[in-house]
Amino acid sequence: MIYLTGDIHGQYDIHKLATRGLANQDIAPKEGDFLVVCGDFGLVWNKRQNSEERYWLRWLAKKPWTTLFVDGNHENFDRLGAYPTEEWNGGLVHPVHEKVYHLMRGQTYDLEGVRLFTLGGAHSHDMPWRKEGVSWWPQEMPSDDELRQSEAALDACGRSVDVVVTHCAPTLVQGRIDPTFETDRLTDYLEHVRETVSFKRWFFGHYHLDRDYDDGFSALYERVVPFVR
């Protein structure tokens, strides 16, 4: 089974993955299941790994499921990019810890016969209050190469997937959340994906709300939800 949730911001919103938090939502992932965080994972945050980071990564590793995450805009991209790259279930990942994997941008994965397409990143609207290399990194937005990789991966699977996992939403969907939100090259690219790719469900985080839309989109924050084929 594949479960998905929204931002955890390091230890600040990780409580929803505790046994009690899951039980409150009638969720009980088992050994062999996957739980996908839709960006702003945030546990790999400081310049160097510290005791707090080690504690929470070990805490996740003790859970029965395998934790997967796409990156959001609040990540230490210098550290994420320093992890070795491995092929895993058909796509490239950064293995961050035992049973904790960063799903890289523009990749497709086969999980239990479910094909996922992943493209993390988002624009930080609070950038003026952040410091480059300390609390903000320019790699928050996908590069041209990562967008080309996304197109190649989608073309390779016939532009048909079961699940899309991103941090921000396509331009049209973001406009439903709040029409005053500014669009950018990533939301516009995701709009292109929405228009040209066949998918069953699309899950995203970023906006700190829990809401389902009638065309297969789901905004996730506090909820942990299963993907039902």
Coordinates of C-alpha atoms in Angstrom, one line a residue:
M1 CA 0.0 0.0 0.0
I2 CA 1.1 3.5 -0.7
Y3 CA 0.3 6.3 1.7
L4 CA 0.8 10.0 1.2
T5 CA 1.0 13.1 3.4
G6 CA 1.9 16.8 3.3
D7 CA 4.8 18.8 4.6
I8 CA 6.5 17.7 7.8
H9 CA 9.0 20.6 8.2
G10 CA 11.5 18.5 10.0
Q11 CA 10.3 17.6 13.5
Y12 CA 7.7 20.3 13.6
D13 CA 4.9 18.5 11.8
I14 CA 6.1 14.9 12.1
H15 CA 3.6 14.2 14.8
K16 CA 1.1 13.0 12.2
L17 CA 3.4 10.0 11.5
A18 CA 3.4 8.9 15.2
T19 CA 1.3 5.9 16.0
R20 CA -1.3 8.0 17.8
G21 CA -1.5 10.5 14.9
L22 CA -2.0 7.7 12.4
A23 CA -4.6 5.9 14.6
N24 CA -6.6 9.2 14.8
Q25 CA -6.9 8.9 11.0
D26 CA -7.6 5.2 11.0
I27 CA -4.3 4.6 9.2
A28 CA -2.1 1.7 10.0
P29 CA 0.8 1.2 7.5
K30 CA 2.4 -2.2 7.5
E31 CA 5.8 -3.7 6.8
G32 CA 6.5 -3.2 3.2
D33 CA 4.3 -0.2 2.7
F34 CA 5.5 3.2 1.4
L35 CA 4.7 6.6 2.9
V36 CA 5.4 9.5 0.6
V37 CA 5.9 13.1 1.9
C38 CA 4.9 15.7 -0.7
G39 CA 7.8 18.1 0.0
D40 CA 9.2 20.2 2.8
F41 CA 10.6 17.1 4.4
G42 CA 13.1 19.3 6.2
L43 CA 14.9 16.7 8.4
V44 CA 18.1 17.2 6.4
W45 CA 18.3 20.9 7.2
N46 CA 21.4 21.9 9.1
K47 CA 24.9 22.4 7.6
R48 CA 26.0 19.1 9.2
Q49 CA 24.0 16.3 10.6
N50 CA 23.3 16.8 14.3
S51 CA 21.9 14.7 17.1
E52 CA 18.3 15.9 16.5
E53 CA 18.4 14.9 12.8
R54 CA 19.9 11.5 13.6
Y55 CA 17.2 10.9 16.2
W56 CA 14.3 11.6 13.8
L57 CA 15.8 9.7 10.9
R58 CA 16.3 6.7 13.2
W59 CA 12.8 7.2 14.4
L60 CA 11.5 6.9 10.9
A61 CA 13.7 3.9 10.1
K62 CA 12.0 2.0 13.0
K63 CA 8.6 2.5 11.4
P64 CA 7.2 -0.5 9.5
W65 CA 7.0 1.4 6.2
T66 CA 9.6 3.0 4.0
T67 CA 9.6 6.8 4.0
L68 CA 9.9 8.5 0.6
F69 CA 9.8 12.2 -0.1
V70 CA 10.0 14.7 -2.9
D71 CA 11.7 18.0 -2.0
G72 CA 9.9 21.1 -1.3
N73 CA 11.2 24.7 -1.2
H74 CA 12.3 24.4 2.5
E75 CA 15.1 21.9 2.2
N76 CA 18.9 22.1 2.5
F77 CA 19.6 21.4 -1.2
D78 CA 23.4 21.5 -0.7
R79 CA 23.2 18.5 1.6
L80 CA 20.5 16.7 -0.4
G81 CA 22.6 17.0 -3.5
A82 CA 25.7 15.6 -1.7
Y83 CA 24.1 12.2 -1.1
P84 CA 25.0 9.4 -3.6
T85 CA 22.6 8.8 -6.4
E86 CA 21.2 5.3 -6.8
E87 CA 18.7 3.6 -9.1
W88 CA 15.7 2.3 -7.1
N89 CA 12.5 0.9 -8.4
G90 CA 13.0 2.4 -11.9
G91 CA 14.1 5.9 -10.9
L92 CA 16.9 7.8 -9.3
V93 CA 17.0 8.4 -5.5
H94 CA 19.2 9.8 -2.8
P95 CA 19.3 7.3 0.0
V96 CA 19.2 9.5 3.1
H97 CA 19.0 6.8 5.7
E98 CA 17.9 3.3 6.2
K99 CA 14.3 3.1 4.8
V100 CA 14.4 6.9 3.9
Y101 CA 14.7 7.9 0.3
H102 CA 14.6 11.3 -1.5
L103 CA 12.7 10.8 -4.8
M104 CA 14.5 13.0 -7.3
R105 CA 13.0 15.4 -9.8
G106 CA 11.7 14.2 -13.1
Q107 CA 11.7 10.5 -12.2
T108 CA 9.2 7.6 -12.6
Y109 CA 9.1 4.7 -10.1
D110 CA 7.2 1.4 -10.0
L111 CA 5.9 0.8 -6.5
E112 CA 3.8 -2.3 -6.2
G113 CA 2.8 -2.0 -9.8
V114 CA 1.9 1.7 -9.3
R115 CA 3.7 4.1 -11.5
L116 CA 4.7 7.4 -9.8
F117 CA 6.0 10.5 -11.5
T118 CA 7.8 13.0 -9.1
L119 CA 8.9 16.6 -9.5
G120 CA 9.7 18.4 -6.3
G121 CA 10.5 22.1 -5.7
A122 CA 8.5 25.4 -5.4
H123 CA 9.1 29.1 -5.1
S124 CA 9.6 30.5 -1.6
H125 CA 7.3 33.5 -1.1
D126 CA 9.1 34.2 2.2
M127 CA 12.5 34.5 0.6
P128 CA 13.1 38.1 1.8
W129 CA 13.2 36.8 5.4
R130 CA 15.6 33.9 4.6
K131 CA 19.3 33.7 4.2
E132 CA 20.9 32.0 1.2
G133 CA 22.8 28.8 2.1
V134 CA 21.3 28.9 5.7
S135 CA 17.5 28.9 5.3
W136 CA 17.0 29.3 1.5
W137 CA 18.7 27.7 -1.5
P138 CA 18.3 28.7 -5.2
Q139 CA 17.9 25.0 -6.1
E140 CA 14.4 25.2 -4.7
M141 CA 13.2 25.6 -8.3
P142 CA 13.9 22.9 -10.9
S143 CA 16.6 23.6 -13.4
D144 CA 16.1 23.5 -17.2
D145 CA 17.9 20.1 -17.2
E146 CA 15.5 18.7 -14.6
L147 CA 12.5 19.9 -16.6
R148 CA 14.0 18.2 -19.7
Q149 CA 14.6 15.1 -17.7
S150 CA 10.9 15.2 -16.6
E151 CA 9.8 15.4 -20.3
A152 CA 12.1 12.5 -21.2
A153 CA 10.8 10.3 -18.3
L154 CA 7.2 11.1 -19.2
D155 CA 7.7 10.4 -22.9
A156 CA 9.4 7.1 -22.0
C157 CA 6.3 5.9 -20.2
G158 CA 3.9 7.1 -22.9
R159 CA 2.9 10.1 -20.8
S160 CA 0.7 7.9 -18.7
V161 CA 1.2 7.3 -14.9
D162 CA -0.9 6.3 -12.0
V163 CA 0.2 9.0 -9.5
V164 CA 1.9 12.4 -9.8
V165 CA 3.6 13.7 -6.6
T166 CA 4.8 17.3 -6.5
H167 CA 5.2 20.0 -3.9
C168 CA 3.4 22.8 -5.5
A169 CA 0.3 22.6 -7.8
P170 CA -0.2 23.3 -11.5
T171 CA -1.2 26.9 -12.3
L172 CA -4.9 26.1 -12.8
V173 CA -5.2 24.2 -9.5
Q174 CA -3.2 26.8 -7.6
G175 CA -5.7 29.4 -8.8
R176 CA -8.5 27.4 -7.2
I177 CA -6.7 27.5 -3.9
D178 CA -6.2 31.3 -4.0
P179 CA -6.4 33.3 -7.3
T180 CA -4.0 35.9 -5.8
F181 CA -1.1 33.4 -5.7
E182 CA 1.6 34.3 -8.2
T183 CA 2.4 31.8 -10.9
D184 CA 5.9 30.9 -11.9
R185 CA 7.8 28.7 -14.4
L186 CA 7.3 25.6 -12.3
T187 CA 3.5 26.0 -11.8
D188 CA 3.3 26.7 -15.5
Y189 CA 5.3 23.6 -16.3
L190 CA 3.1 21.5 -14.0
E191 CA 0.1 22.9 -15.9
H192 CA 1.7 21.6 -19.1
V193 CA 2.0 18.2 -17.4
R194 CA -1.6 18.4 -16.3
E195 CA -2.7 19.0 -19.9
T196 CA -0.5 16.3 -21.5
V197 CA -0.2 13.4 -19.1
S198 CA -2.8 10.8 -18.2
F199 CA -2.9 10.2 -14.4
K200 CA -5.3 8.8 -11.8
R201 CA -4.3 11.0 -8.9
W202 CA -2.1 14.0 -8.2
F203 CA -1.0 14.8 -4.7
F204 CA 0.8 17.9 -3.6
G205 CA 1.7 19.8 -0.4
H206 CA 3.0 23.4 0.0
Y207 CA -0.2 25.2 0.7
H208 CA -0.8 23.9 4.2
L209 CA -4.4 22.8 3.6
D210 CA -6.2 19.5 3.2
R211 CA -8.6 19.5 0.3
D212 CA -9.7 17.1 -2.5
Y213 CA -10.7 18.3 -6.0
D214 CA -13.1 16.4 -8.3
D215 CA -10.5 15.9 -11.1
G216 CA -8.1 13.8 -9.1
F217 CA -6.0 16.5 -7.3
S218 CA -5.5 16.4 -3.5
A219 CA -3.8 19.0 -1.4
L220 CA -2.2 17.4 1.7
Y221 CA -1.0 18.8 5.0
E222 CA -2.2 17.1 8.1
R223 CA -3.9 14.2 6.4
V224 CA -2.3 10.8 5.7
V225 CA -4.2 9.2 2.8
P226 CA -3.9 5.9 1.0
F227 CA -3.6 5.7 -2.8
V228 CA -6.6 3.5 -3.9
R229 CA -6.3 2.2 -7.4

